[in-house]
Short mmCIF file of C-alpha atoms in Angstrom, two decimals:
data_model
loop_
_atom_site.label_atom_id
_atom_site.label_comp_id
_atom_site.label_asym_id
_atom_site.label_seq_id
_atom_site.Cartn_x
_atom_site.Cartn_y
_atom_site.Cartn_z
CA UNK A 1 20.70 73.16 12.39
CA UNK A 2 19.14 69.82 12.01
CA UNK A 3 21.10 67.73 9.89
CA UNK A 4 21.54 63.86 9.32
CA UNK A 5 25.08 62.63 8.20
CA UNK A 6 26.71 59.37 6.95
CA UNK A 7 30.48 59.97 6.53
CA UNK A 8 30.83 56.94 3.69
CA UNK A 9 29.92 57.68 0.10
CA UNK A 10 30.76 54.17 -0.90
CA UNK A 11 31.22 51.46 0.83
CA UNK A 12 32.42 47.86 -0.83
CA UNK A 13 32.22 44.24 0.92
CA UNK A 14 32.52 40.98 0.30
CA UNK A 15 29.55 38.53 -0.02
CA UNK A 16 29.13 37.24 3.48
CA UNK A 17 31.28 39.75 5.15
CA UNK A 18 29.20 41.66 7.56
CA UNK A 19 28.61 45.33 6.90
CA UNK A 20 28.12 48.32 9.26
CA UNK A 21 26.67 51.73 7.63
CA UNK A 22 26.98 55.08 9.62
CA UNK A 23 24.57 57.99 10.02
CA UNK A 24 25.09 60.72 12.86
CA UNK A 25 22.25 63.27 13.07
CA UNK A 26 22.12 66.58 14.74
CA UNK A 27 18.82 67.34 16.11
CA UNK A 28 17.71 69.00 19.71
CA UNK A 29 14.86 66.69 20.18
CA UNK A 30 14.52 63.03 20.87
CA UNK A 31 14.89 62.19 17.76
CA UNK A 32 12.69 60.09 15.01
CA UNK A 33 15.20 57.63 12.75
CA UNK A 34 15.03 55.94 9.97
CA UNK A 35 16.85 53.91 7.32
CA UNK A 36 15.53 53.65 3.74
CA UNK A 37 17.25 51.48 0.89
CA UNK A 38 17.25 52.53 -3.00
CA UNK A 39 18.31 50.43 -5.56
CA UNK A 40 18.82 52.13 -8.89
CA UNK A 41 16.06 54.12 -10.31
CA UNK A 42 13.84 53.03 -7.26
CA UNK A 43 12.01 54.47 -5.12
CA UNK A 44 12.84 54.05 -1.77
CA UNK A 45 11.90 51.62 0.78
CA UNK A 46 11.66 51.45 4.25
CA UNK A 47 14.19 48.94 6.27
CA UNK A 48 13.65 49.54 10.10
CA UNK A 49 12.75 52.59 12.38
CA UNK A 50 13.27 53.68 15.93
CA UNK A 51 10.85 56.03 18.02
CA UNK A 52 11.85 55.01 21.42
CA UNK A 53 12.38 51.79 23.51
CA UNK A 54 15.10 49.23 22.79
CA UNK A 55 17.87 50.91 21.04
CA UNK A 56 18.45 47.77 19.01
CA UNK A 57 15.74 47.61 16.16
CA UNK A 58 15.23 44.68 13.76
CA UNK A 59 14.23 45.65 10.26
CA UNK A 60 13.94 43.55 6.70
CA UNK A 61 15.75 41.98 5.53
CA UNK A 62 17.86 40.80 7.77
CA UNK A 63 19.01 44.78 9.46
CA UNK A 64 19.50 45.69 12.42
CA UNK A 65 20.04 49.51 13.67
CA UNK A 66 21.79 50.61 16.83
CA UNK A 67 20.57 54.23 18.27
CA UNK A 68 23.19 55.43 20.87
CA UNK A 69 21.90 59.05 21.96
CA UNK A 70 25.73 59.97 23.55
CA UNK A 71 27.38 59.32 19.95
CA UNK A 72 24.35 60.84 18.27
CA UNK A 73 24.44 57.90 15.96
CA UNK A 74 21.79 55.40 14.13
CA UNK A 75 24.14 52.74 12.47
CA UNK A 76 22.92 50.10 10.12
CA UNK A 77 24.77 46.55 10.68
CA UNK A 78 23.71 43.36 8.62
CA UNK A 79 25.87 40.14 10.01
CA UNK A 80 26.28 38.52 5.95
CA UNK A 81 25.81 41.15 3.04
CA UNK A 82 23.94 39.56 0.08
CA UNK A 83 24.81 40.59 -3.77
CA UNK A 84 21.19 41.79 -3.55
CA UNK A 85 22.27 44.19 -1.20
CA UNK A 86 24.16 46.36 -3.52
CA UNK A 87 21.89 49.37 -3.35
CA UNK A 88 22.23 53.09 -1.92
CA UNK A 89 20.99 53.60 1.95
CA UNK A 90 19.77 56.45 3.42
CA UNK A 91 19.38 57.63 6.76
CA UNK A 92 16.85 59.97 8.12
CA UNK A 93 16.12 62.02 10.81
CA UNK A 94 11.74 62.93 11.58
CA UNK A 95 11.66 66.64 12.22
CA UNK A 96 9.04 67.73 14.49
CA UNK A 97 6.17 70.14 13.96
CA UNK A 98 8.09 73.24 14.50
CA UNK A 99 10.79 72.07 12.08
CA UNK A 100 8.04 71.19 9.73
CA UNK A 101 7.15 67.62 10.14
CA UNK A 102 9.75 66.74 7.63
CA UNK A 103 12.05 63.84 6.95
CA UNK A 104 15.39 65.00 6.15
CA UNK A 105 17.60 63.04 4.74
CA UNK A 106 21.17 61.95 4.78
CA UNK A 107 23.38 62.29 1.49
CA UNK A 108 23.63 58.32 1.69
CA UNK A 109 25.90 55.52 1.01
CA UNK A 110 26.45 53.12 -1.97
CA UNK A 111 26.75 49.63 -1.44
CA UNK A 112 28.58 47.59 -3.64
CA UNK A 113 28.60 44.03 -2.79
CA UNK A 114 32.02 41.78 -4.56
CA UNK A 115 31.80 38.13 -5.03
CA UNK B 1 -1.74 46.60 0.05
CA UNK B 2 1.10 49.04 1.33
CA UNK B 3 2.05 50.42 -2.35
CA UNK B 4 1.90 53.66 -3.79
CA UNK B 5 1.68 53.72 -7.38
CA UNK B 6 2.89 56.31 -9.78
CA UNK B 7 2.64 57.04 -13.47
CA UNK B 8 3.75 57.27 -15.82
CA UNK B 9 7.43 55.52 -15.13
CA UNK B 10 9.30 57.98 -17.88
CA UNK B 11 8.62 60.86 -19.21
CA UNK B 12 10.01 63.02 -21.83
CA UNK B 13 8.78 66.23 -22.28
CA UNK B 14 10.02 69.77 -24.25
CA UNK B 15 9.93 72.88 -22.51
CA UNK B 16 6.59 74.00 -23.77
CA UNK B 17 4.87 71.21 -23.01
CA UNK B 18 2.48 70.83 -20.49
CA UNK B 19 2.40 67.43 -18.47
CA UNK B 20 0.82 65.95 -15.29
CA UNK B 21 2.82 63.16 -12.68
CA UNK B 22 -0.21 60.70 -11.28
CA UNK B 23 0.33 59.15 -7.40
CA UNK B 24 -2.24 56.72 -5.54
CA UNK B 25 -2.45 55.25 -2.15
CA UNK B 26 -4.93 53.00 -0.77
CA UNK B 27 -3.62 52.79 2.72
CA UNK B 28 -6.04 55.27 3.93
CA UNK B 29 -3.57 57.79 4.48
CA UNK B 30 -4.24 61.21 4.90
CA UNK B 31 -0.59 62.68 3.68
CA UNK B 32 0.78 62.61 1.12
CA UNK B 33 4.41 64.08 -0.77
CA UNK B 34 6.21 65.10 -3.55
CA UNK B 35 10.12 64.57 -3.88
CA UNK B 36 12.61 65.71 -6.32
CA UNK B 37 15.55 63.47 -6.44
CA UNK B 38 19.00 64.04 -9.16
CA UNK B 39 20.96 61.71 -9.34
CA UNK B 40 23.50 60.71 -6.55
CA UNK B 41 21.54 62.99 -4.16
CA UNK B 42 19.00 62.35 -1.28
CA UNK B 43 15.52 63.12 -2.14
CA UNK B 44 14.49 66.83 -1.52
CA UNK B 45 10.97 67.61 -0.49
CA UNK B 46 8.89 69.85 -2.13
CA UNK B 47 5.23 69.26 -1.08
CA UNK B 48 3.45 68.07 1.25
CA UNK B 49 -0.67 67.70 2.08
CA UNK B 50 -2.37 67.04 4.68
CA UNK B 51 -6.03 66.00 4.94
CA UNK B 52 -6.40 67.19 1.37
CA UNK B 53 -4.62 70.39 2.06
CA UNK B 54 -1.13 71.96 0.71
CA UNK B 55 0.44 72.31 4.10
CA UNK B 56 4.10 72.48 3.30
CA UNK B 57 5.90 73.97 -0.22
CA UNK B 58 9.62 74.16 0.35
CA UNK B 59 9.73 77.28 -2.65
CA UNK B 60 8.70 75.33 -5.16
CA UNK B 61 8.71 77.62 -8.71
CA UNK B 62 5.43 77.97 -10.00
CA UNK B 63 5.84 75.72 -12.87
CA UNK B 64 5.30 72.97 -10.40
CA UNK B 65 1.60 72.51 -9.50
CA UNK B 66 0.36 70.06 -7.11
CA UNK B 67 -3.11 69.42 -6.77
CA UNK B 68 -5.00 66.62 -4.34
CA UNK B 69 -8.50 65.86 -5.91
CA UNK B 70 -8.88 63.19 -2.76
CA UNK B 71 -7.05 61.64 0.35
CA UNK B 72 -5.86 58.82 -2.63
CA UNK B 73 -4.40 60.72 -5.59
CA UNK B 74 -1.95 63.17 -5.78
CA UNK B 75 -0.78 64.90 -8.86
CA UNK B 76 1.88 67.11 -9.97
CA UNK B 77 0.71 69.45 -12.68
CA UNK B 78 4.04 70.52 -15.32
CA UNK B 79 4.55 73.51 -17.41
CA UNK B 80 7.53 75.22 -18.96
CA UNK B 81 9.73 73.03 -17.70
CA UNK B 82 13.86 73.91 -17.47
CA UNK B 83 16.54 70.82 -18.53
CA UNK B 84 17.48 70.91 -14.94
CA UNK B 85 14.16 70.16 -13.65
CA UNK B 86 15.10 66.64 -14.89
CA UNK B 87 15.19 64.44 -12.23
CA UNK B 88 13.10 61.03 -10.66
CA UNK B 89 10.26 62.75 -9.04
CA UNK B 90 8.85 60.68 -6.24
CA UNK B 91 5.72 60.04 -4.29
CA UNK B 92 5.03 59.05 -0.72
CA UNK B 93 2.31 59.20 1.80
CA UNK B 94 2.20 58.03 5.44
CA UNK B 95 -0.68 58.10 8.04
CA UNK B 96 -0.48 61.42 8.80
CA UNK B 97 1.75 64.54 8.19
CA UNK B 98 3.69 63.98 11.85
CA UNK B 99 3.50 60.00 11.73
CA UNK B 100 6.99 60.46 10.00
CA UNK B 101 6.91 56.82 8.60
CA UNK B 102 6.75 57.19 4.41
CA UNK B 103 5.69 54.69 1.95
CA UNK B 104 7.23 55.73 -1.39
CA UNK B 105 6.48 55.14 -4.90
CA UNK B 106 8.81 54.22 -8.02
CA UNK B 107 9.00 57.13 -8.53
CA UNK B 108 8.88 59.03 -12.52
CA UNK B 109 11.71 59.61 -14.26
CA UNK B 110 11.22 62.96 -16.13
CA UNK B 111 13.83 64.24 -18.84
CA UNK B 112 13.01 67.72 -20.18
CA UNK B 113 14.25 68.35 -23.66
#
Protein backbone atom coordinates (compact mmCIF):
# COMPACT_ATOMS: atom_id res chain seq x y z
CA UNK A 1 0.00 0.00 0.00
CA UNK A 2 1.11 3.49 -0.58
CA UNK A 3 2.11 5.04 2.47
CA UNK A 4 4.41 8.05 3.52
CA UNK A 5 6.25 7.75 6.96
CA UNK A 6 8.35 9.99 9.29
CA UNK A 7 9.57 7.89 12.26
CA UNK A 8 9.94 11.24 14.71
CA UNK A 9 6.86 12.59 16.43
CA UNK A 10 8.88 15.31 18.04
CA UNK A 11 11.86 16.46 17.43
CA UNK A 12 13.71 19.34 19.75
CA UNK A 13 16.95 21.51 18.73
CA UNK A 14 18.78 24.14 19.66
CA UNK A 15 18.67 27.60 17.93
CA UNK A 16 21.38 27.34 15.35
CA UNK A 17 21.86 23.68 15.56
CA UNK A 18 21.10 22.21 12.24
CA UNK A 19 18.10 19.93 11.94
CA UNK A 20 17.40 16.89 9.71
CA UNK A 21 13.55 15.63 9.47
CA UNK A 22 12.79 12.07 8.04
CA UNK A 23 10.02 10.83 5.76
CA UNK A 24 10.27 7.29 3.96
CA UNK A 25 7.40 6.60 1.53
CA UNK A 26 6.26 3.42 0.01
CA UNK A 27 4.99 3.86 -3.39
CA UNK A 28 5.56 1.63 -6.80
CA UNK A 29 5.91 4.59 -8.98
CA UNK A 30 8.47 7.29 -9.38
CA UNK A 31 7.29 9.05 -6.91
CA UNK A 32 5.89 12.87 -6.45
CA UNK A 33 7.31 14.49 -2.87
CA UNK A 34 6.61 17.03 -0.95
CA UNK A 35 7.18 18.82 2.36
CA UNK A 36 4.55 21.13 3.86
CA UNK A 37 5.04 23.17 7.24
CA UNK A 38 2.03 23.96 9.81
CA UNK A 39 2.32 26.13 12.51
CA UNK A 40 -0.49 25.95 15.00
CA UNK A 41 -3.96 26.34 13.79
CA UNK A 42 -2.52 26.99 10.19
CA UNK A 43 -3.04 25.88 7.28
CA UNK A 44 -0.35 24.40 5.63
CA UNK A 45 2.26 25.68 3.42
CA UNK A 46 4.35 24.49 0.90
CA UNK A 47 8.38 24.37 1.58
CA UNK A 48 10.04 22.58 -1.48
CA UNK A 49 9.05 19.72 -3.95
CA UNK A 50 10.77 17.15 -6.10
CA UNK A 51 9.36 15.65 -9.48
CA UNK A 52 12.54 14.54 -10.98
CA UNK A 53 16.08 15.91 -11.74
CA UNK A 54 18.60 16.86 -9.05
CA UNK A 55 17.84 14.95 -5.99
CA UNK A 56 18.87 17.94 -3.91
CA UNK A 57 15.94 20.55 -3.93
CA UNK A 58 16.08 24.05 -2.40
CA UNK A 59 12.88 25.24 -0.82
CA UNK A 60 11.91 28.48 1.58
CA UNK A 61 13.08 29.30 3.83
CA UNK A 62 16.21 28.26 3.94
CA UNK A 63 15.28 23.93 3.27
CA UNK A 64 16.73 21.77 1.52
CA UNK A 65 15.34 18.04 0.73
CA UNK A 66 17.41 15.04 -0.25
CA UNK A 67 15.41 12.24 -2.44
CA UNK A 68 17.50 8.97 -2.42
CA UNK A 69 15.25 6.35 -4.42
CA UNK A 70 17.50 3.13 -2.80
CA UNK A 71 16.55 4.33 0.90
CA UNK A 72 13.09 5.31 -0.28
CA UNK A 73 13.59 8.49 1.63
CA UNK A 74 12.77 12.47 1.16
CA UNK A 75 14.60 14.07 4.24
CA UNK A 76 14.25 17.67 5.19
CA UNK A 77 17.73 19.28 6.46
CA UNK A 78 17.98 23.11 7.37
CA UNK A 79 21.90 23.98 8.28
CA UNK A 80 20.68 26.71 11.49
CA UNK A 81 17.03 26.11 12.90
CA UNK A 82 15.33 29.47 13.70
CA UNK A 83 12.79 29.85 16.87
CA UNK A 84 10.39 30.57 13.98
CA UNK A 85 10.83 27.23 12.96
CA UNK A 86 8.98 25.60 15.72
CA UNK A 87 6.09 24.31 13.70
CA UNK A 88 4.77 20.68 12.64
CA UNK A 89 6.17 19.28 9.05
CA UNK A 90 4.66 17.06 6.92
CA UNK A 91 5.74 14.96 4.25
CA UNK A 92 3.85 13.81 1.28
CA UNK A 93 3.82 11.46 -1.26
CA UNK A 94 1.57 12.55 -5.05
CA UNK A 95 -0.42 9.47 -5.88
CA UNK A 96 -1.03 8.95 -9.42
CA UNK A 97 -4.27 8.70 -11.36
CA UNK A 98 -4.96 5.15 -10.60
CA UNK A 99 -4.35 5.76 -6.89
CA UNK A 100 -6.56 8.74 -7.20
CA UNK A 101 -4.50 11.76 -7.82
CA UNK A 102 -4.19 12.22 -4.14
CA UNK A 103 -1.65 13.63 -1.75
CA UNK A 104 -1.22 11.44 1.12
CA UNK A 105 0.24 12.48 3.86
CA UNK A 106 2.71 11.58 6.51
CA UNK A 107 1.59 11.62 10.34
CA UNK A 108 4.33 14.47 10.74
CA UNK A 109 6.80 15.82 13.09
CA UNK A 110 6.79 18.64 15.73
CA UNK A 111 9.45 20.98 15.90
CA UNK A 112 10.31 22.57 18.90
CA UNK A 113 13.07 24.95 18.66
CA UNK A 114 15.10 25.78 22.54
CA UNK A 115 17.01 28.89 23.01
CA UNK B 1 -1.69 36.44 -5.54
CA UNK B 2 -1.07 32.66 -4.56
CA UNK B 3 -3.70 32.66 -1.48
CA UNK B 4 -6.68 30.82 -0.89
CA UNK B 5 -8.99 32.38 1.39
CA UNK B 6 -11.47 30.79 3.67
CA UNK B 7 -14.28 31.87 5.95
CA UNK B 8 -15.30 32.13 8.33
CA UNK B 9 -11.98 31.42 10.69
CA UNK B 10 -14.27 29.76 13.71
CA UNK B 11 -17.22 28.42 13.87
CA UNK B 12 -19.47 27.16 16.47
CA UNK B 13 -22.37 25.46 15.60
CA UNK B 14 -25.18 22.95 17.54
CA UNK B 15 -26.13 19.88 16.01
CA UNK B 16 -29.23 21.15 14.35
CA UNK B 17 -27.86 23.81 12.83
CA UNK B 18 -27.27 24.22 9.40
CA UNK B 19 -23.95 26.04 8.26
CA UNK B 20 -21.88 26.63 5.08
CA UNK B 21 -17.57 26.74 5.00
CA UNK B 22 -16.66 29.52 2.06
CA UNK B 23 -13.08 28.84 -0.06
CA UNK B 24 -11.69 31.19 -2.98
CA UNK B 25 -8.82 31.02 -5.32
CA UNK B 26 -7.79 33.38 -7.86
CA UNK B 27 -4.91 31.47 -9.27
CA UNK B 28 -6.93 30.22 -12.07
CA UNK B 29 -6.98 26.86 -10.87
CA UNK B 30 -9.20 24.37 -11.94
CA UNK B 31 -9.08 21.97 -8.60
CA UNK B 32 -9.91 22.43 -5.84
CA UNK B 33 -10.19 20.33 -2.04
CA UNK B 34 -11.62 19.82 1.06
CA UNK B 35 -9.58 18.48 4.17
CA UNK B 36 -10.55 17.41 7.54
CA UNK B 37 -7.77 17.77 9.96
CA UNK B 38 -8.08 16.79 14.27
CA UNK B 39 -5.76 17.72 16.02
CA UNK B 40 -2.20 16.11 16.05
CA UNK B 41 -3.16 14.30 12.80
CA UNK B 42 -2.26 14.83 9.04
CA UNK B 43 -4.97 16.27 7.03
CA UNK B 44 -7.44 13.65 5.54
CA UNK B 45 -9.04 14.32 2.21
CA UNK B 46 -12.44 14.27 1.62
CA UNK B 47 -13.24 16.06 -1.69
CA UNK B 48 -11.96 16.88 -4.48
CA UNK B 49 -13.24 18.80 -8.00
CA UNK B 50 -12.09 19.06 -10.95
CA UNK B 51 -13.08 21.51 -13.69
CA UNK B 52 -16.15 22.26 -11.63
CA UNK B 53 -16.89 18.64 -11.09
CA UNK B 54 -16.98 16.31 -7.78
CA UNK B 55 -14.38 13.87 -8.98
CA UNK B 56 -13.18 12.30 -5.79
CA UNK B 57 -15.36 11.75 -2.21
CA UNK B 58 -13.32 9.56 0.08
CA UNK B 59 -17.04 8.35 1.93
CA UNK B 60 -17.82 11.39 3.06
CA UNK B 61 -21.40 11.09 5.30
CA UNK B 62 -24.01 12.94 3.77
CA UNK B 63 -24.12 15.66 6.22
CA UNK B 64 -21.16 17.02 4.38
CA UNK B 65 -22.14 18.79 1.12
CA UNK B 66 -19.76 20.29 -1.19
CA UNK B 67 -20.85 22.32 -3.89
CA UNK B 68 -18.55 24.38 -6.67
CA UNK B 69 -20.74 27.31 -8.08
CA UNK B 70 -17.34 28.25 -10.26
CA UNK B 71 -13.59 27.28 -10.92
CA UNK B 72 -13.03 30.11 -7.78
CA UNK B 73 -15.30 29.17 -4.86
CA UNK B 74 -15.75 26.17 -3.17
CA UNK B 75 -18.12 25.55 -0.37
CA UNK B 76 -18.88 23.02 2.12
CA UNK B 77 -22.57 22.90 2.92
CA UNK B 78 -23.20 21.57 7.04
CA UNK B 79 -26.09 19.87 8.57
CA UNK B 80 -26.64 17.75 11.64
CA UNK B 81 -23.42 17.86 12.57
CA UNK B 82 -21.82 15.10 15.34
CA UNK B 83 -19.19 16.63 18.28
CA UNK B 84 -16.63 14.62 16.50
CA UNK B 85 -17.00 16.26 13.28
CA UNK B 86 -15.08 19.04 15.11
CA UNK B 87 -12.04 19.59 13.56
CA UNK B 88 -9.97 22.58 11.27
CA UNK B 89 -11.47 21.95 7.96
CA UNK B 90 -9.17 23.07 5.20
CA UNK B 91 -9.12 24.27 1.65
CA UNK B 92 -6.69 23.89 -1.19
CA UNK B 93 -6.59 24.04 -4.90
CA UNK B 94 -3.72 23.49 -7.36
CA UNK B 95 -3.61 23.75 -11.23
CA UNK B 96 -5.14 20.77 -11.89
CA UNK B 97 -6.39 17.54 -10.14
CA UNK B 98 -2.87 15.53 -11.18
CA UNK B 99 -0.53 18.73 -10.88
CA UNK B 100 -0.15 17.41 -7.21
CA UNK B 101 1.26 20.84 -5.99
CA UNK B 102 -1.58 22.37 -3.28
CA UNK B 103 -2.00 25.82 -2.15
CA UNK B 104 -3.93 25.67 1.15
CA UNK B 105 -6.03 27.94 3.06
CA UNK B 106 -6.20 28.81 6.96
CA UNK B 107 -8.24 26.69 7.19
CA UNK B 108 -11.90 26.94 9.66
CA UNK B 109 -11.93 25.84 12.85
CA UNK B 110 -15.40 24.26 13.47
CA UNK B 111 -16.57 23.14 17.10
CA UNK B 112 -19.97 21.41 17.12
CA UNK B 113 -21.85 21.76 20.32
Amino acid sequence: AQSVTQPDIHITVSEGASLELRCNYSYGATPYLFWYVQSPGQGLQLLLKYFSGDTLVQGIKGFEAEFKRSQSSFNLRKPSVHWSDAAEYFCAVGLSMEYGNKLVFGAGTILRVKS
Amino acid sequence: DTEVTQTPKHLVMGMTNKKSLKCEQHMGHRAMYWYKQKAKKPPELMFVYSYEKLSINESVPSRFSPECPNSSLLNLHLHALQPEDSALYLCASSRQADSYEQYFGPGTRLTVT
